[in-house]
Coordinates of C-alpha atoms in Angstrom, one line a residue:
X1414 CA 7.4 -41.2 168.1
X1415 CA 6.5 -44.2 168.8
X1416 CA 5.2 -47.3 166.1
X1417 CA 1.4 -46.7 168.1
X1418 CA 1.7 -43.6 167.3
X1419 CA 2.5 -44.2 164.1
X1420 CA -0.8 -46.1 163.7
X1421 CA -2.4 -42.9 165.1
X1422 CA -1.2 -40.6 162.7
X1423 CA -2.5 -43.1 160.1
X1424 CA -5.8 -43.0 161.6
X1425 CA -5.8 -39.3 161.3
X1426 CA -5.1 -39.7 157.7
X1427 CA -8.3 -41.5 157.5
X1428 CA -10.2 -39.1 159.3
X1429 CA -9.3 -36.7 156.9
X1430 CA -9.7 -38.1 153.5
X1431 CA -13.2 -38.9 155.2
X1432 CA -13.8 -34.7 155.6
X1433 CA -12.2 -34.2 153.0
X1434 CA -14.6 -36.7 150.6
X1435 CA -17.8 -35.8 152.6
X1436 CA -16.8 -31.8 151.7
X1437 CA -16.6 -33.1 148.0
X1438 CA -19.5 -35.0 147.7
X1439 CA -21.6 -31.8 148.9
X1440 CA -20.2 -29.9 145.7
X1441 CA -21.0 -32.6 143.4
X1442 CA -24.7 -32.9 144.8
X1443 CA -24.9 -29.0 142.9
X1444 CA -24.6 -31.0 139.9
X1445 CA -24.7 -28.7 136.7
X1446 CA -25.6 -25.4 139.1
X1447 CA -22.1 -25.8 140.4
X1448 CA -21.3 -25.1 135.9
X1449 CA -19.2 -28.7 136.3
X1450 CA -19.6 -31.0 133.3
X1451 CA -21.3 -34.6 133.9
X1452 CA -17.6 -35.8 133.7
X1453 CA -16.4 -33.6 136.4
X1454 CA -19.0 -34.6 138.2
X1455 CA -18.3 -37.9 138.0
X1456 CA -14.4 -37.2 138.8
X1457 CA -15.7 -35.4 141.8
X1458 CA -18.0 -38.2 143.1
X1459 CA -15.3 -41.0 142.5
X1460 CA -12.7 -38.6 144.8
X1461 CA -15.2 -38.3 147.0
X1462 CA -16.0 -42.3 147.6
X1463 CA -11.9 -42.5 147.7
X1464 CA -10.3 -45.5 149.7
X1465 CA -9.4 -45.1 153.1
X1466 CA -5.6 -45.1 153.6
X1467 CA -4.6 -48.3 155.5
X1468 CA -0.8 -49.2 157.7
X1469 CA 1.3 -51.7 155.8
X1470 CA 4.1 -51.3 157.8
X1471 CA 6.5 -48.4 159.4
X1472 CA 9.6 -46.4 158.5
X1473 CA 12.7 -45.9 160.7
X1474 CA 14.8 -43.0 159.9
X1475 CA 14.5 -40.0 157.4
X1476 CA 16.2 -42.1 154.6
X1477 CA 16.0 -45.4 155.9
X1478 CA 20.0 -46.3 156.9
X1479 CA 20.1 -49.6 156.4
X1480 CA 24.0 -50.0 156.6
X1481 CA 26.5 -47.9 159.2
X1482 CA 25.4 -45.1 161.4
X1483 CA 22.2 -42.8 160.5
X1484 CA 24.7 -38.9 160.0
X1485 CA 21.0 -37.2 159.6
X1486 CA 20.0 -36.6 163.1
X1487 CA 16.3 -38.1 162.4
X1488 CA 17.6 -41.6 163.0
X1489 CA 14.4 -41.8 166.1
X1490 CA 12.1 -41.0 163.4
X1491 CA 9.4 -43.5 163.1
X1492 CA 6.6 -43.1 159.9
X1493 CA 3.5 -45.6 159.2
X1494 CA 3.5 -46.5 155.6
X1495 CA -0.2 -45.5 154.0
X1496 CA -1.6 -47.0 151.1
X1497 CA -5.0 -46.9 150.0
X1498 CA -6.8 -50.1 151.3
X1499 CA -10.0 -51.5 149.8
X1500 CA -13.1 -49.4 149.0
X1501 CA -16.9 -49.7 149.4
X1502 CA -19.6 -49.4 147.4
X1503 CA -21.0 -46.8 146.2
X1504 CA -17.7 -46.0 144.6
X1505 CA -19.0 -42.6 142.5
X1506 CA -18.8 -42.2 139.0
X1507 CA -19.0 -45.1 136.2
X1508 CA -17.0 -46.9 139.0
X1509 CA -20.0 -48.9 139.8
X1510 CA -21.3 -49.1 136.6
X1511 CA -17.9 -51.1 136.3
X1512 CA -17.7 -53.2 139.0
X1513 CA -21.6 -54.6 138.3
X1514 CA -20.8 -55.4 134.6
X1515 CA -18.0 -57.1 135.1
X1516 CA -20.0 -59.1 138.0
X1517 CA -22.6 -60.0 135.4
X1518 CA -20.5 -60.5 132.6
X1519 CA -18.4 -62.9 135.1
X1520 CA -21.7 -65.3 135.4
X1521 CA -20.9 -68.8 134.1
X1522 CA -17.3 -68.0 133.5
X1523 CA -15.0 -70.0 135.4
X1524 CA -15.0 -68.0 138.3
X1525 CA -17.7 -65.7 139.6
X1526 CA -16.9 -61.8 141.2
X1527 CA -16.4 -62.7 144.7
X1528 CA -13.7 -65.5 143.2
X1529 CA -11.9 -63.1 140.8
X1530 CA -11.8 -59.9 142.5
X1531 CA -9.8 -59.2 145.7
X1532 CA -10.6 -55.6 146.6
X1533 CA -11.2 -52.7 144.8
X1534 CA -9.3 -49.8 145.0
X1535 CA -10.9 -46.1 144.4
X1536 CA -7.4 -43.4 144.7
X1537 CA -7.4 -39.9 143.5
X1538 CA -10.4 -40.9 141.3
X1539 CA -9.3 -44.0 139.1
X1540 CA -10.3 -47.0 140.0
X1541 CA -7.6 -50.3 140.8
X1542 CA -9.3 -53.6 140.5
X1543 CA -7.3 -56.4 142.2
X1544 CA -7.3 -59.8 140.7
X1545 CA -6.5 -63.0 142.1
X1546 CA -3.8 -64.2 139.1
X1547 CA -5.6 -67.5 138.6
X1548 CA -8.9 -65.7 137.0
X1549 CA -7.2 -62.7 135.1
X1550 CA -8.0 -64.1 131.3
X1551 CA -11.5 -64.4 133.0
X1552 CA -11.7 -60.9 133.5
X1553 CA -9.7 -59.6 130.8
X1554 CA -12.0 -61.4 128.0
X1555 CA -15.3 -59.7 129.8
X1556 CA -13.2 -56.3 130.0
X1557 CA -12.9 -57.4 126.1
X1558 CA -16.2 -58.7 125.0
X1559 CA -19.0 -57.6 126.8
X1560 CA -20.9 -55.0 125.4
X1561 CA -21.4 -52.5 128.9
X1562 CA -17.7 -52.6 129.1
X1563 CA -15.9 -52.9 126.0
X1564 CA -12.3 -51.8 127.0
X1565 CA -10.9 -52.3 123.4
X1566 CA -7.0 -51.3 124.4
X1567 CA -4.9 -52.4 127.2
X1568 CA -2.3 -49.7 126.6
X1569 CA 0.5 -51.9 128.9
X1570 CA 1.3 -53.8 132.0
X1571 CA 3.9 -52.3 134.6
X1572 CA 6.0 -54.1 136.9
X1573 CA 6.3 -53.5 140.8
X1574 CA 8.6 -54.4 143.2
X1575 CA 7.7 -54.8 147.2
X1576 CA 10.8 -57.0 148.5
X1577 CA 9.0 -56.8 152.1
X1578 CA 5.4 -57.8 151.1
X1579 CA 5.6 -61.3 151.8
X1580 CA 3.9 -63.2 150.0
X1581 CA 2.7 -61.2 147.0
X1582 CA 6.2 -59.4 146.3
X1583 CA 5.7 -58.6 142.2
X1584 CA 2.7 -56.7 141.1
X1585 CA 1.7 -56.3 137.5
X1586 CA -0.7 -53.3 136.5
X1587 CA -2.7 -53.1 133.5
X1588 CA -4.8 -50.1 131.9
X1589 CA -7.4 -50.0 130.1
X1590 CA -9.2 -47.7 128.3
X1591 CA -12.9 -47.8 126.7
X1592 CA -12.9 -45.6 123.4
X1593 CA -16.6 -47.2 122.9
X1594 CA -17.0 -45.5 126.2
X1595 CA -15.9 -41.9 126.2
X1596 CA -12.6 -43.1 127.2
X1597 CA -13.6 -44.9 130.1
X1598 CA -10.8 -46.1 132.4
X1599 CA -9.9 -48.8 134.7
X1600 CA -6.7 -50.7 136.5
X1601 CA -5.9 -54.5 137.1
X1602 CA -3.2 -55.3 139.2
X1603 CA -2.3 -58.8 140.0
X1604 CA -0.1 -60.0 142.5
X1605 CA 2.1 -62.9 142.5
X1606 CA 5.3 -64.5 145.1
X1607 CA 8.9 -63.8 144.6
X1608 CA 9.0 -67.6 144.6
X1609 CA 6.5 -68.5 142.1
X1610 CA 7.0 -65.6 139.6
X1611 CA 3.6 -67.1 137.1
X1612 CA 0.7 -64.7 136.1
X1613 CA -0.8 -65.6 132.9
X1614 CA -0.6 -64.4 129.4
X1615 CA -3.3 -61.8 128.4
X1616 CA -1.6 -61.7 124.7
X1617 CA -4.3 -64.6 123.5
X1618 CA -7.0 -61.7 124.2
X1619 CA -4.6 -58.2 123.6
X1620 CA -2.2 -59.3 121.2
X1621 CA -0.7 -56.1 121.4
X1622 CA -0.2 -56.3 124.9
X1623 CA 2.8 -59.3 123.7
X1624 CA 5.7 -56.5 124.0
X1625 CA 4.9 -54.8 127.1
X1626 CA 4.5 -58.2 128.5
X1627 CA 8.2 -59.1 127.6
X1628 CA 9.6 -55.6 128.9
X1629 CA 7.9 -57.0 132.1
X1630 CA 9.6 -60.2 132.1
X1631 CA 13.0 -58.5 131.2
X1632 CA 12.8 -55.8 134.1
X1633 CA 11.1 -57.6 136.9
X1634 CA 11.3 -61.5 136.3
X1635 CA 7.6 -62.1 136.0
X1636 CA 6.9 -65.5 133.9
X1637 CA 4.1 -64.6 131.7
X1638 CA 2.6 -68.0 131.3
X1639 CA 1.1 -68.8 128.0
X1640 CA 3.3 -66.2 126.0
X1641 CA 4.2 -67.0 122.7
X1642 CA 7.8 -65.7 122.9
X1643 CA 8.6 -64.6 126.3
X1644 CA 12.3 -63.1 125.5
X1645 CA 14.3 -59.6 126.3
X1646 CA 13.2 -56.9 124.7
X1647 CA 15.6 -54.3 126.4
X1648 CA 18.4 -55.9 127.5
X1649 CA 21.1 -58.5 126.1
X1650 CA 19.4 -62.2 125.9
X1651 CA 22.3 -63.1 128.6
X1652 CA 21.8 -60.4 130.4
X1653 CA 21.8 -62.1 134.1
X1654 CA 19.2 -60.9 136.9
X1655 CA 16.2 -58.0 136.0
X1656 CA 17.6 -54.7 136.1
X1657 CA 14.0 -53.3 137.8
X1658 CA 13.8 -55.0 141.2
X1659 CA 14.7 -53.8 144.1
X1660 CA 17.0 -56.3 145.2
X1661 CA 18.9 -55.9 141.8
X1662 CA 22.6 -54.0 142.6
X1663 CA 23.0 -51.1 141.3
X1664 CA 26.5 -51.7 140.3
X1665 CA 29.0 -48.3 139.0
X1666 CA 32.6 -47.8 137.9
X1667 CA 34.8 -46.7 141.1
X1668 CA 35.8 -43.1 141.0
X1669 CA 39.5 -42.1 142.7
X1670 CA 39.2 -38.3 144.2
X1671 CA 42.3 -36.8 145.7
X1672 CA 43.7 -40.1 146.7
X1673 CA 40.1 -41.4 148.3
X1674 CA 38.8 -43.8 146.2
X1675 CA 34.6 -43.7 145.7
X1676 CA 33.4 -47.2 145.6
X1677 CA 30.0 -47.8 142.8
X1678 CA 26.7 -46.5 144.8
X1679 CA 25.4 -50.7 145.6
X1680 CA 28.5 -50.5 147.6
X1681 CA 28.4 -47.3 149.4
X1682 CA 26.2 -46.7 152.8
X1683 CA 22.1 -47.3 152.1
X1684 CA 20.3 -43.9 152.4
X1685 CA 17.0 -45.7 151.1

């Protein structure tokens, strides 16, 4: 298979979770005669307005080889990497509802919508707001305060590592979650370089959100700017390197089997 069609094979992935989500949104137009709840409804609509999946690059192999000769016999194997790419309005659900509050509460901030948000992100029906890093204590304070929204809890921020997205390598992902609401949810993610590791402190505006931030720091090397004590919270404090990266070596204690000596898995041949 060639990396065209690939590309193809992506753009039949598209085609489908467009039958797929104009199938869906013909159940939810039933409303209550279909017996679903106004919540399932609104699950239903936001699956239906789903992102379409985009190519972000391609996969050689069945596991990748990356060191030696591929033993698996798939080594001609060539896969497009999906992901879900940006969205368009209307997204379904309280997705909307969302996305215009946070526009309006953004008014006379110091940056507007357009400036703050990247692309949004509908998946499996939950909602992934990306935010430019520079304007995330922006959005997090209307998340906070304004009264249409009012996402009391962040419950954490997660690291991620993509060692071949240039130029926006570490992700961190927040969720948060209305109780005011029903239990209203919605994602952040922020995106920053491998060479300038900075996305700010939200701790000023979720305090508790100070400990999740440090096991952040400690896994993935993100500099939480603004912090007020930005230490390991897992591992030793001279611990060297973040255990959670990619890049990070896996390390292992040799094992000797019959003679043959099994060297620690960062060592061995690269399946992935």
């Amino acid at each position: 298979m060639s990396d065209s069609e690939g590309a193809k094979d992506g753009t039949g992935a598209e085609k489908g979770a467009k039958d797929g989500a104009a199938a869906v949104n013909a159940d939810t137009t039933k409303g209550q005669s279909s017996g679903l709840t106004p919540r399932e409804v609104e699950i239903r609509q936001a699956e239906a307005a789903g992102s379409e999946p985009v190519v972000v690059g391609v996969r050689h192999g069945m596991f990748g080889v990356t060191q030696g000769g591929d033993t698996t016999g798939y080594s001609r194997l060539v896969r497009p990497i999906l992901v879900a790419g940006a969205a368009e309005r209307p997204y379904g659900g309280y997705f909307d509802e969302i996305a215009d509050n946070l526009e309006r509460g953004l008014i006379g901030s110091t940056a507007s919508y357009a400036e703050a948000v990247s692309a949004v992100v509908i998946e499996r029906g939950e909602m992934t707001v990306h935010v430019r890093r520079e304007h995330l204590l922006a959005v997090a304070r209307v998340l906070r305060d304004d009264a249409a929204l009012r996402f009391e809890i962040v419950t954490g921020v997660s690291g991620v590592h993509y060692p071949n997205r240039a130029g926006e390598e570490l992700h961190a992902v927040y969720h948060f979650l209305s109780i005011t609401h029903g239990g209203r949810r919605v994602r952040i993610e922020v995106s920053c370089p491998d060479d300038d590791r900075h996305i700010p402190s939200i701790v000023s505006v979720y305090p508790a959100n100070d400990w999740h931030e440090r096991e952040t720091w400690d896994m993935f090397g993100i500099e939480f700017d603004g912090h007020p004590a930005l230490t390991r919270i897992l591992m030793p404090d001279d611990w060297p390197g973040h255990p959670q990266r990619k890049d990070y070596p896996l390390g292992g204690i040799p094992v000797e089997y019959k003679g043959a000596t099994v060297p620690p898995p960062d060592q061995r041949r690269s399946y992935n």
